[in-house]
Short mmCIF file of C-alpha atoms in Angstrom, two decimals:
data_model
loop_
_atom_site.label_atom_id
_atom_site.label_comp_id
_atom_site.label_asym_id
_atom_site.label_seq_id
_atom_site.Cartn_x
_atom_site.Cartn_y
_atom_site.Cartn_z
CA MET A 19 -27.99 12.25 25.86
CA LYS A 20 -28.92 15.83 25.00
CA THR A 21 -27.06 17.58 22.24
CA ASP A 22 -26.36 21.29 21.98
CA THR A 23 -29.24 23.28 20.50
CA ALA A 24 -28.43 24.26 16.93
CA THR A 25 -28.86 27.86 15.76
CA ALA A 26 -30.71 28.25 12.45
CA SER A 27 -30.39 31.12 9.99
CA PRO A 28 -32.90 34.02 10.43
CA ALA A 29 -34.64 33.13 7.15
CA LEU A 30 -35.05 29.51 8.16
CA GLU A 31 -36.08 30.39 11.72
CA ALA A 32 -39.06 32.34 10.39
CA THR A 33 -40.49 29.21 8.77
CA MET A 34 -39.83 26.84 11.65
CA PRO A 35 -42.38 25.99 14.36
CA GLU A 36 -41.56 27.16 17.86
CA LYS A 37 -40.02 24.19 19.66
CA GLU A 38 -36.77 23.29 21.32
CA MET A 39 -34.29 21.94 18.79
CA THR A 40 -32.85 19.02 20.74
CA PHE A 41 -31.95 15.43 19.99
CA ASN A 42 -32.32 12.85 22.71
CA LEU A 43 -30.46 9.58 22.35
CA ASN A 44 -31.53 6.83 24.71
CA LEU A 45 -29.24 3.82 24.36
CA SER A 46 -31.30 1.73 26.78
CA ASP A 47 -34.50 1.58 24.73
CA ARG A 48 -33.47 -1.27 22.43
CA GLY A 49 -34.41 -4.12 24.73
CA THR A 50 -30.77 -4.40 25.75
CA ILE A 51 -28.98 -4.09 29.08
CA TYR A 52 -26.10 -1.92 30.22
CA GLU A 53 -24.35 -2.72 33.49
CA GLU A 54 -21.11 -1.74 35.21
CA ILE A 55 -18.79 -3.93 37.24
CA ASP A 56 -16.23 -2.42 39.60
CA LYS A 57 -14.71 -3.18 43.00
CA SER A 58 -17.91 -2.28 44.81
CA ASN A 59 -20.09 -4.95 43.21
CA ALA A 60 -17.66 -7.65 42.03
CA ILE A 61 -17.87 -11.15 43.46
CA SER A 62 -14.83 -12.05 45.57
CA LEU A 63 -13.19 -15.27 44.43
CA PRO A 64 -11.55 -17.57 47.01
CA ASP A 65 -8.00 -16.54 47.90
CA GLU A 66 -6.53 -19.85 46.76
CA LYS A 67 -8.13 -19.49 43.32
CA ILE A 68 -6.92 -15.92 42.95
CA SER A 69 -3.44 -17.05 43.91
CA ALA A 70 -3.46 -19.82 41.29
CA LEU A 71 -4.80 -17.47 38.62
CA ARG A 72 -2.11 -14.88 39.37
CA PHE A 73 0.58 -17.55 39.17
CA TYR A 74 -0.77 -18.73 35.81
CA ASP A 75 -0.89 -15.15 34.54
CA LEU A 76 2.66 -14.44 35.69
CA VAL A 77 3.93 -17.48 33.79
CA TYR A 78 1.82 -16.57 30.74
CA ARG A 79 3.00 -12.94 30.61
CA THR A 80 6.61 -14.05 31.02
CA LEU A 81 6.18 -16.61 28.24
CA CYS A 82 4.85 -13.84 25.97
CA ALA A 83 8.05 -11.88 26.65
CA VAL A 84 10.21 -14.97 25.99
CA MET A 85 8.43 -15.66 22.69
CA PHE A 86 8.84 -12.13 21.37
CA ASN A 87 12.46 -11.96 22.47
CA HIS A 88 13.56 -15.10 20.65
CA SER A 89 11.32 -14.65 17.60
CA SER A 90 11.89 -10.89 17.29
CA SER A 91 8.34 -10.86 15.97
CA GLY A 92 4.75 -10.75 17.14
CA HIS A 93 2.48 -8.41 19.08
CA PRO A 94 3.23 -8.66 22.79
CA GLY A 95 1.16 -5.66 23.96
CA GLY A 96 -2.33 -6.92 23.12
CA SER A 97 -1.41 -10.48 24.07
CA VAL A 98 -0.54 -9.28 27.58
CA SER A 99 -3.51 -6.93 28.01
CA SER A 100 -6.04 -9.63 27.06
CA GLY A 101 -4.42 -12.40 29.08
CA ARG A 102 -6.54 -12.32 32.22
CA ILE A 103 -9.74 -12.06 30.17
CA VAL A 104 -8.91 -15.30 28.35
CA GLU A 105 -7.57 -17.02 31.47
CA SER A 106 -10.87 -16.47 33.25
CA LEU A 107 -12.77 -17.87 30.26
CA LEU A 108 -10.62 -21.00 29.97
CA LEU A 109 -10.44 -21.71 33.70
CA SER A 110 -13.86 -20.64 34.98
CA MET A 111 -16.49 -20.01 32.33
CA MET A 112 -16.29 -22.00 29.12
CA ARG A 113 -17.68 -25.52 28.77
CA TYR A 114 -15.32 -27.65 26.69
CA ASP A 115 -13.39 -30.91 26.65
CA PHE A 116 -9.63 -30.42 26.41
CA THR A 117 -9.27 -33.93 25.00
CA ASN A 118 -11.47 -33.11 22.00
CA PRO A 119 -10.55 -29.84 20.23
CA ASN A 120 -12.95 -30.62 17.36
CA ASP A 121 -16.07 -30.93 19.50
CA LYS A 122 -18.68 -28.67 17.87
CA THR A 123 -20.93 -28.77 20.94
CA ALA A 124 -18.32 -27.05 23.13
CA ASP A 125 -18.10 -23.34 23.83
CA PHE A 126 -15.80 -21.73 21.32
CA ILE A 127 -13.22 -18.96 21.56
CA CYS A 128 -12.12 -16.93 18.55
CA TYR A 129 -9.18 -14.56 18.58
CA THR A 130 -10.86 -12.18 16.16
CA ALA A 131 -7.98 -9.85 17.03
CA GLY A 132 -5.51 -11.83 14.93
CA HIS A 133 -2.57 -9.78 16.21
CA LYS A 134 -2.98 -11.46 19.60
CA SER A 135 -1.82 -14.79 18.12
CA LEU A 136 1.37 -14.71 20.22
CA GLY A 137 -0.91 -14.72 23.26
CA LEU A 138 -3.09 -17.47 21.81
CA TYR A 139 -0.14 -19.82 21.37
CA ALA A 140 1.35 -18.93 24.77
CA MET A 141 -2.03 -19.54 26.44
CA TRP A 142 -2.53 -22.86 24.69
CA ALA A 143 1.01 -24.01 25.60
CA CYS A 144 0.55 -23.07 29.27
CA ARG A 145 -2.73 -24.99 29.41
CA ASP A 146 -1.10 -27.99 27.72
CA GLU A 147 1.74 -27.92 30.25
CA VAL A 148 -0.67 -27.88 33.20
CA MET A 149 -2.58 -30.85 31.76
CA ARG A 150 0.65 -32.72 30.94
CA ILE A 151 1.59 -32.56 34.62
CA THR A 152 -1.81 -33.03 36.29
CA ASN A 153 -3.76 -35.20 33.86
CA PRO A 154 -1.58 -36.60 31.05
CA ASP A 155 -4.30 -39.03 29.96
CA ALA A 156 -6.39 -36.01 28.94
CA LEU A 157 -3.85 -34.84 26.35
CA PRO A 158 -5.10 -35.17 22.78
CA GLU A 159 -2.85 -36.72 20.17
CA ASN A 160 -0.48 -34.57 18.16
CA PRO A 161 -0.98 -32.36 16.24
CA GLN A 162 -4.08 -31.57 18.32
CA ARG A 163 -1.86 -30.03 21.00
CA ILE A 164 0.18 -26.84 21.25
CA ARG A 165 3.19 -27.86 23.34
CA LEU A 166 5.95 -25.64 24.65
CA GLU A 167 8.10 -27.31 21.99
CA ASP A 168 5.71 -26.06 19.31
CA LEU A 169 6.47 -22.47 20.26
CA LEU A 170 9.84 -22.95 18.55
CA GLY A 171 7.78 -22.72 15.36
CA PHE A 172 6.20 -19.33 16.10
CA ARG A 173 6.26 -17.34 12.86
CA LYS A 174 8.30 -20.06 11.18
CA ASN A 175 7.34 -21.93 8.03
CA PRO A 176 7.12 -25.75 7.69
CA VAL A 177 10.48 -26.03 5.88
CA THR A 178 12.42 -24.55 8.82
CA LYS A 179 15.58 -26.61 9.28
CA THR A 180 16.91 -25.57 12.68
CA PRO A 181 17.87 -28.61 14.80
CA LEU A 182 15.36 -28.39 17.65
CA PHE A 183 12.45 -27.51 15.35
CA LYS A 184 13.20 -30.74 13.47
CA LYS A 185 13.95 -32.81 16.58
CA PHE A 186 10.61 -32.03 18.25
CA SER A 187 8.59 -31.88 15.01
CA SER A 188 7.44 -28.43 16.08
CA GLN A 189 4.39 -26.95 14.42
CA ALA A 190 4.83 -23.92 12.19
CA LEU A 191 2.60 -21.36 13.92
CA ASP A 192 1.29 -18.59 11.69
CA GLY A 193 1.37 -14.91 12.61
CA HIS A 194 -2.44 -14.97 12.62
CA PRO A 195 -4.61 -17.83 13.93
CA THR A 196 -5.72 -20.52 11.49
CA PRO A 197 -7.78 -23.73 11.93
CA GLN A 198 -4.51 -25.67 11.89
CA THR A 199 -4.29 -24.64 15.56
CA PRO A 200 -6.32 -26.80 17.98
CA PHE A 201 -9.54 -25.20 19.24
CA VAL A 202 -9.36 -22.60 16.43
CA TRP A 203 -12.23 -22.88 13.95
CA ALA A 204 -11.66 -19.89 11.70
CA SER A 205 -8.77 -17.91 10.25
CA THR A 206 -8.41 -14.37 11.57
CA GLY A 207 -6.06 -12.11 9.69
CA PRO A 208 -7.34 -8.79 8.30
CA SER A 209 -9.19 -6.83 10.96
CA GLY A 210 -12.88 -7.60 11.12
CA VAL A 211 -12.71 -10.92 9.29
CA GLY A 212 -12.80 -12.91 12.53
CA VAL A 213 -15.88 -11.04 13.73
CA THR A 214 -17.81 -11.84 10.55
CA SER A 215 -16.89 -15.53 10.52
CA SER A 216 -17.67 -15.83 14.24
CA VAL A 217 -21.16 -14.43 13.64
CA GLY A 218 -21.60 -17.11 10.98
CA ILE A 219 -20.45 -19.81 13.40
CA ALA A 220 -22.84 -18.52 16.07
CA LEU A 221 -25.72 -18.53 13.57
CA ALA A 222 -24.99 -22.12 12.54
CA LEU A 223 -24.79 -23.26 16.16
CA LYS A 224 -27.97 -21.41 17.10
CA ASP A 225 -29.85 -22.87 14.13
CA THR A 226 -28.61 -26.35 15.08
CA TYR A 227 -28.95 -26.33 18.88
CA GLY A 228 -31.40 -23.51 19.65
CA GLU A 229 -31.47 -22.37 23.26
CA ASN A 230 -28.78 -24.96 24.08
CA ALA A 231 -26.34 -23.56 21.52
CA PRO A 232 -22.70 -23.33 22.60
CA TYR A 233 -21.36 -19.84 23.28
CA VAL A 234 -19.05 -18.16 20.79
CA ASN A 235 -16.53 -15.94 22.62
CA LEU A 236 -14.84 -13.27 20.53
CA ILE A 237 -11.55 -11.74 21.72
CA GLU A 238 -11.23 -8.29 20.12
CA GLY A 239 -9.80 -4.83 20.68
CA GLU A 240 -11.33 -1.44 19.98
CA GLY A 241 -9.05 -0.94 16.97
CA GLY A 242 -10.34 -4.16 15.42
CA MET A 243 -13.89 -2.81 15.70
CA THR A 244 -13.25 0.11 13.33
CA PRO A 245 -13.50 -1.79 9.97
CA GLY A 246 -16.89 -1.39 8.31
CA ARG A 247 -17.40 -5.15 8.09
CA VAL A 248 -17.54 -5.29 11.90
CA SER A 249 -20.47 -2.89 11.99
CA GLU A 250 -22.22 -5.00 9.35
CA ALA A 251 -21.59 -8.24 11.24
CA LEU A 252 -22.76 -6.82 14.59
CA ALA A 253 -25.94 -5.59 12.91
CA ALA A 254 -26.53 -9.10 11.58
CA ALA A 255 -25.90 -10.66 14.99
CA ALA A 256 -28.33 -8.34 16.78
CA SER A 257 -31.00 -8.58 14.08
CA SER A 258 -30.84 -12.38 14.20
CA ARG A 259 -30.79 -12.24 18.02
CA LEU A 260 -27.72 -14.42 18.39
CA ASN A 261 -27.59 -14.42 22.17
CA ASN A 262 -24.92 -17.13 22.11
CA ILE A 263 -22.36 -14.46 21.14
CA ILE A 264 -20.23 -12.87 23.87
CA MET A 265 -17.76 -10.30 22.57
CA HIS A 266 -14.85 -9.54 24.88
CA VAL A 267 -13.36 -6.12 24.08
CA ASP A 268 -9.85 -5.42 25.32
CA TRP A 269 -10.20 -1.62 25.40
CA ASN A 270 -6.60 -0.44 25.73
CA GLN A 271 -6.80 2.63 23.44
CA ALA A 272 -3.59 1.69 21.59
CA ALA A 273 -3.03 0.82 17.94
CA ILE A 274 0.19 0.76 15.97
CA ASP A 275 0.09 4.53 15.34
CA SER A 276 -2.16 5.87 18.09
CA ASN A 277 -2.64 5.93 21.85
CA SER A 278 -6.13 7.38 21.47
CA VAL A 279 -8.02 5.10 19.11
CA THR A 280 -11.60 5.98 20.12
CA ARG A 281 -13.26 8.88 21.86
CA GLU A 282 -13.08 8.63 25.64
CA GLY A 283 -15.14 11.14 27.56
CA ASN A 284 -14.34 14.59 26.17
CA ARG A 285 -11.13 13.45 24.49
CA PRO A 286 -11.65 12.79 20.76
CA GLY A 287 -10.31 9.63 19.20
CA ASP A 288 -7.79 9.52 16.40
CA TYR A 289 -9.72 6.83 14.50
CA ALA A 290 -13.32 6.85 15.76
CA GLN A 291 -15.59 9.26 17.64
CA TRP A 292 -17.37 6.57 19.66
CA ASP A 293 -16.22 4.50 22.56
CA PRO A 294 -16.78 0.72 22.34
CA ARG A 295 -19.69 0.75 24.79
CA GLU A 296 -21.65 3.27 22.73
CA PHE A 297 -20.83 1.46 19.51
CA LEU A 298 -22.07 -1.88 20.80
CA LEU A 299 -25.21 -0.47 22.44
CA VAL A 300 -26.21 1.28 19.22
CA HIS A 301 -25.78 -2.00 17.36
CA GLY A 302 -28.19 -3.81 19.69
CA PHE A 303 -25.82 -5.58 22.10
CA ASN A 304 -26.08 -5.91 25.84
CA VAL A 305 -23.00 -4.23 27.30
CA ILE A 306 -21.21 -4.94 30.57
CA ASN A 307 -18.48 -2.45 31.43
CA VAL A 308 -15.53 -3.63 33.55
CA GLU A 309 -13.66 -0.82 35.26
CA ASP A 310 -10.43 -2.82 35.76
CA GLY A 311 -9.73 -5.47 33.12
CA PHE A 312 -6.87 -6.89 35.21
CA ASP A 313 -8.93 -7.58 38.35
CA PHE A 314 -9.87 -11.27 38.32
CA ASN A 315 -12.88 -10.61 40.57
CA GLN A 316 -14.30 -8.01 38.19
CA ILE A 317 -13.52 -10.11 35.12
CA HIS A 318 -15.15 -13.21 36.61
CA SER A 319 -18.22 -11.25 37.75
CA ALA A 320 -18.77 -9.75 34.31
CA GLN A 321 -18.40 -13.09 32.52
CA GLU A 322 -20.72 -14.80 34.97
CA ARG A 323 -23.28 -12.01 34.52
CA ALA A 324 -23.09 -12.34 30.73
CA LEU A 325 -24.00 -16.02 30.99
CA ALA A 326 -26.97 -15.17 33.24
CA LEU A 327 -28.64 -12.64 30.92
CA GLU A 328 -31.93 -13.97 29.62
CA ASN A 329 -32.87 -11.59 26.82
CA THR A 330 -32.29 -12.44 23.15
CA ALA A 331 -29.58 -9.88 22.42
CA PRO A 332 -25.91 -10.75 21.94
CA THR A 333 -23.64 -9.47 24.70
CA ALA A 334 -20.35 -7.60 24.85
CA ILE A 335 -18.07 -7.15 27.84
CA VAL A 336 -15.80 -4.10 27.60
CA TYR A 337 -12.71 -4.36 29.81
CA ARG A 338 -10.56 -1.28 30.49
CA THR A 339 -6.94 -2.34 30.13
CA THR A 340 -3.44 -1.11 29.28
CA LYS A 341 -1.66 -2.51 26.23
CA GLY A 342 1.69 -3.96 27.30
CA TRP A 343 0.71 -4.10 30.98
CA ARG A 344 3.76 -4.91 33.14
CA TYR A 345 5.83 -5.74 30.04
CA GLY A 346 7.95 -2.61 30.22
CA VAL A 347 6.77 -1.31 26.86
CA GLU A 348 3.24 0.09 26.86
CA GLY A 349 0.74 1.63 24.45
CA LYS A 350 1.32 1.79 20.72
CA LYS A 351 5.01 0.89 21.08
CA SER A 352 4.00 -2.60 22.27
CA HIS A 353 1.51 -3.21 19.46
CA GLY A 354 3.93 -4.85 17.05
CA GLY A 355 7.19 -4.29 18.86
CA GLY A 356 8.95 -4.96 22.12
CA HIS A 357 12.31 -5.17 23.82
CA LYS A 358 15.38 -5.76 21.71
CA PHE A 359 16.89 -9.23 21.80
CA CYS A 360 18.21 -10.04 25.28
CA SER A 361 18.33 -6.35 26.18
CA ASP A 362 18.18 -4.93 29.69
CA GLY A 363 14.50 -4.20 29.04
CA TYR A 364 13.82 -7.87 28.28
CA TYR A 365 15.58 -9.04 31.43
CA GLU A 366 13.59 -6.50 33.45
CA ALA A 367 10.36 -7.89 31.94
CA ILE A 368 11.15 -11.43 33.12
CA ALA A 369 12.54 -10.31 36.50
CA PRO A 370 9.20 -10.56 38.43
CA PHE A 371 8.95 -14.24 37.41
CA GLU A 372 12.52 -14.89 38.52
CA LYS A 373 12.09 -13.07 41.83
CA GLU A 374 8.75 -14.59 42.78
CA LEU A 375 9.43 -18.17 41.68
CA GLY A 376 13.16 -18.34 42.41
CA LEU A 377 14.01 -19.50 38.90
CA LYS A 378 16.51 -17.83 36.60
CA PHE A 379 16.39 -17.69 32.82
CA PRO A 380 19.62 -18.21 30.91
CA ARG A 381 21.55 -15.16 29.73
CA PHE A 382 22.51 -15.25 26.09
CA GLU A 383 26.21 -15.42 25.32
CA GLY A 384 28.27 -16.00 22.21
CA GLU A 385 27.56 -15.51 18.53
CA LYS A 386 23.98 -14.80 17.52
CA ASN A 387 22.74 -17.10 14.75
CA SER A 388 19.61 -19.15 14.09
CA GLU A 389 20.88 -22.21 15.95
CA SER A 390 22.22 -20.38 19.01
CA VAL A 391 19.02 -18.33 19.33
CA GLU A 392 16.90 -21.48 19.04
CA LYS A 393 18.99 -23.17 21.74
CA ALA A 394 18.56 -20.15 24.05
CA TYR A 395 14.83 -20.12 23.26
CA PHE A 396 14.37 -23.77 24.18
CA ASP A 397 16.41 -23.38 27.38
CA SER A 398 14.05 -20.54 28.36
CA LEU A 399 11.00 -22.68 27.57
CA LEU A 400 12.39 -25.31 29.92
CA ILE A 401 12.37 -22.72 32.71
CA ILE A 402 8.65 -22.14 32.01
CA ARG A 403 8.19 -25.91 32.29
CA LYS A 404 10.13 -26.01 35.54
CA ALA A 405 7.86 -23.31 37.00
CA PHE A 406 4.76 -25.45 36.53
CA GLU A 407 6.54 -28.52 37.87
CA ALA A 408 7.96 -26.70 40.91
CA GLU A 409 4.74 -24.95 41.93
CA SER A 410 2.82 -28.20 42.36
CA GLU A 411 0.09 -26.71 44.56
CA HIS A 412 -0.79 -23.98 42.05
CA THR A 413 -0.45 -26.33 39.08
CA GLY A 414 -2.63 -28.96 40.73
CA ARG A 415 -5.34 -26.39 41.41
CA LEU A 416 -5.17 -25.16 37.81
CA GLY A 417 -5.44 -28.72 36.52
CA LYS A 418 -8.57 -29.22 38.60
CA LEU A 419 -10.06 -26.02 37.16
CA PHE A 420 -9.42 -27.23 33.60
CA SER A 421 -10.94 -30.61 34.42
CA ASP A 422 -13.97 -28.85 35.90
CA ARG A 423 -14.57 -27.27 32.49
CA LYS A 424 -14.90 -30.74 30.97
CA ASP A 425 -17.29 -31.76 33.74
CA ALA A 426 -19.39 -28.65 33.14
CA HIS A 427 -19.49 -29.49 29.44
CA SER A 428 -20.55 -33.08 30.08
CA ARG A 429 -23.44 -31.82 32.20
CA SER A 430 -24.67 -29.48 29.48
CA LYS A 431 -26.98 -31.02 26.92
CA HIS A 432 -27.05 -30.08 23.25
CA PRO A 433 -30.03 -31.75 21.62
CA LEU A 434 -30.55 -30.86 17.98
CA VAL A 435 -33.38 -28.44 17.25
CA SER A 436 -34.56 -30.69 14.44
CA GLU A 437 -33.76 -34.24 13.43
CA LYS A 438 -35.10 -33.53 9.95
CA ILE A 439 -31.94 -32.08 8.43
CA ASN A 440 -30.09 -34.81 6.57
CA LEU A 441 -27.15 -34.03 4.31
CA SER A 442 -26.48 -37.67 3.46
CA VAL A 443 -29.45 -37.66 1.08
CA LEU A 444 -27.35 -35.57 -1.32
CA TYR A 445 -24.84 -38.39 -1.66
CA GLU A 446 -26.82 -41.56 -1.06
CA SER A 447 -30.08 -40.90 -2.86
CA ASP A 448 -30.96 -41.47 -6.49
CA LYS A 449 -33.11 -38.35 -6.25
CA VAL A 450 -30.10 -36.14 -6.92
CA THR A 451 -29.02 -37.10 -10.44
CA PRO A 452 -29.06 -35.31 -13.81
CA GLN A 453 -31.85 -37.63 -14.90
CA ALA A 454 -34.08 -37.04 -11.85
CA ARG A 455 -34.82 -33.41 -12.59
CA PRO A 456 -37.64 -32.11 -10.36
CA GLU A 457 -40.59 -30.28 -11.84
CA SER A 458 -39.50 -26.96 -10.31
CA CYS A 459 -36.31 -27.14 -12.36
CA ARG A 460 -37.92 -27.90 -15.73
CA TYR A 461 -38.33 -25.00 -18.16
CA GLU A 462 -40.12 -24.66 -21.47
CA ILE A 463 -37.90 -24.25 -24.51
CA ASP A 464 -37.64 -20.56 -25.49
CA SER A 465 -39.00 -19.47 -22.11
CA SER A 466 -37.30 -16.55 -20.37
CA GLN A 467 -35.18 -17.68 -17.42
CA THR A 468 -32.30 -16.22 -15.47
CA LEU A 469 -29.30 -18.16 -14.24
CA ARG A 470 -29.79 -16.84 -10.70
CA GLY A 471 -33.42 -17.94 -10.83
CA ALA A 472 -32.51 -21.43 -11.97
CA LEU A 473 -29.83 -21.64 -9.27
CA ALA A 474 -32.37 -20.61 -6.62
CA HIS A 475 -34.82 -23.28 -7.83
CA VAL A 476 -32.11 -25.95 -7.57
CA LEU A 477 -31.05 -24.84 -4.10
CA ASN A 478 -34.66 -24.74 -2.93
CA GLU A 479 -35.17 -28.27 -4.18
CA LEU A 480 -32.05 -29.41 -2.34
CA ASN A 481 -33.26 -27.55 0.73
CA HIS A 482 -36.46 -29.58 0.75
CA LEU A 483 -34.59 -32.82 0.13
CA THR A 484 -32.26 -32.19 3.08
CA GLY A 485 -34.91 -30.84 5.44
CA GLY A 486 -33.61 -27.28 5.33
CA ALA A 487 -29.83 -27.61 5.37
CA ILE A 488 -29.23 -24.49 3.28
CA LEU A 489 -29.28 -20.98 4.74
CA ALA A 490 -29.10 -18.09 2.30
CA THR A 491 -28.64 -14.34 2.41
CA ALA A 492 -28.27 -11.33 0.13
CA ALA A 493 -27.18 -7.72 0.35
CA ASP A 494 -30.65 -6.22 0.76
CA VAL A 495 -31.76 -7.55 -2.64
CA TYR A 496 -33.34 -10.81 -1.58
CA GLY A 497 -36.13 -10.64 -4.13
CA SER A 498 -34.34 -9.36 -7.21
CA THR A 499 -31.54 -11.91 -6.80
CA ASN A 500 -34.05 -14.75 -6.29
CA THR A 501 -32.50 -15.46 -2.89
CA LEU A 502 -35.96 -15.64 -1.32
CA ASP A 503 -36.77 -18.59 -3.60
CA ILE A 504 -34.06 -20.66 -1.89
CA GLY A 505 -36.07 -20.60 1.36
CA LYS A 506 -39.49 -20.92 -0.26
CA GLY A 507 -41.76 -23.23 1.74
CA PHE A 508 -39.89 -22.89 5.04
CA GLY A 509 -41.20 -19.64 6.47
CA ASP A 510 -41.51 -16.01 5.50
CA GLY A 511 -39.18 -13.23 6.59
CA LEU A 512 -35.65 -13.49 7.89
CA TRP A 513 -34.28 -16.06 10.34
CA ARG A 514 -34.54 -14.73 13.90
CA TRP A 515 -34.17 -16.41 17.25
CA PRO A 516 -36.46 -17.60 18.76
CA ASP A 517 -39.60 -16.71 16.84
CA ASN A 518 -38.70 -17.26 13.16
CA THR A 519 -36.19 -20.07 13.03
CA ASN A 520 -38.04 -21.99 10.30
CA SER A 521 -36.95 -19.41 7.76
CA ARG A 522 -33.90 -20.35 5.68
CA ILE A 523 -33.08 -16.72 4.83
CA PHE A 524 -30.96 -14.75 7.30
CA SER A 525 -30.07 -11.12 7.76
CA ALA A 526 -26.55 -10.04 6.82
CA GLY A 527 -27.13 -6.65 8.43
CA GLY A 528 -28.38 -4.77 5.38
CA ILE A 529 -26.42 -3.80 2.27
CA THR A 530 -23.40 -5.74 3.43
CA GLU A 531 -21.48 -7.26 0.55
CA ASP A 532 -18.29 -7.16 2.65
CA ALA A 533 -19.59 -9.00 5.71
CA ILE A 534 -21.63 -11.60 3.83
CA GLY A 535 -18.60 -13.59 2.69
CA GLY A 536 -17.20 -13.80 6.20
CA ILE A 537 -20.53 -14.73 7.78
CA CYS A 538 -21.10 -17.46 5.18
CA SER A 539 -17.58 -18.84 5.69
CA GLY A 540 -18.35 -19.16 9.39
#
């Protein structure tokens, strides 16, 4: 990219050598890859699979509308715009076992965009309903499921006393994802926190399983990329070469107060003067651009391509979407708002479902109170259930796709990088007692010691006892904080895949006090 030539003052020009004042920015010289997916080069999925995916998406989008209507809360716009991205991941790409949400060798999905939690719960409930019908033996025990009945608890607290919430022992589902939800490993609330913790999870998995590490899929929007901690975390991910990260960016250009979040072409952004592709390329990510983030063929092709990349950089897929797609409220208005309760707009939003599937949702009548709204909510959820039961061909095909994900996971092997790491020694050995003080932690009386130095010596000793279980980092002050001493004897420099994985010191992206906490929590 060539910038405009600057004009210097006459006095300064006289002292400057004669050369063209230009700045050339080449975003492809970082060992990363940039590719574009559109209609011309997308793989065509079989018609029957496309048909099943579209049915699933229709039910999902309608369920999002039903949830917002009866809860009068949530963020329907981003939940809808990211739906097909997540559906493709769950049905075609990820390797996981639906019966075991706590399996740490499975591919992982993190809604780092915490405002899409309405979509998360709707997606989980739809998947549960498909499995309930097609393969009930695969259902995990409660509370390791998100059932349609649990959606009665969306944005409710555990002491809710409405009759159906109590009858079905519905889960209280937070406004942002938490690990209380099956298949959710980290809390994602304030923007950027989910990205930092996901980088930490990816690092731990990569250090444990090496080239066979599970993938960590991040679901994010361009607005959620604007916090500074995201830049810090992406820098850490690229510097550590965490190629088991795939970041899925729902680029819909809408935040709560703006319909132009980032720069796009010549149009400046209200919040940031980059577009997500530039931002990610500069930070050392491979980038795959998807022209239409609602085209299953393009989505599938991009996700398949991301899995096929063989360099050591993390990857991002940027999907062009519209917030509130086919909901009837688009852009910033759908960020944290939607149709009024049982309004004409709401009934128009659910009309495509009713027309295509021949099922009709109840119309609310009578006095509006907590019990009557809950009853109407549950009656609407039963229509969602009836759709899956009535469309047996689509539901059967979807159940097979979910089962295929378990089969793909069972075929993938996840041997540990090292059998040396052993945490049990901390609890079962007489080596870790106040009396068994190692030589490295003995100090002469009246000698000059720092608390941070003594802490580092203790952690280094524990690191050697456990075979290297402790990873450490610092905000660009590794030496002066004695952080380097924690990894002493394991390898110089910072942890980096694949050529410096013996090191127990990892990069947090530079002077990154904000991101460090999130990465360590992951």
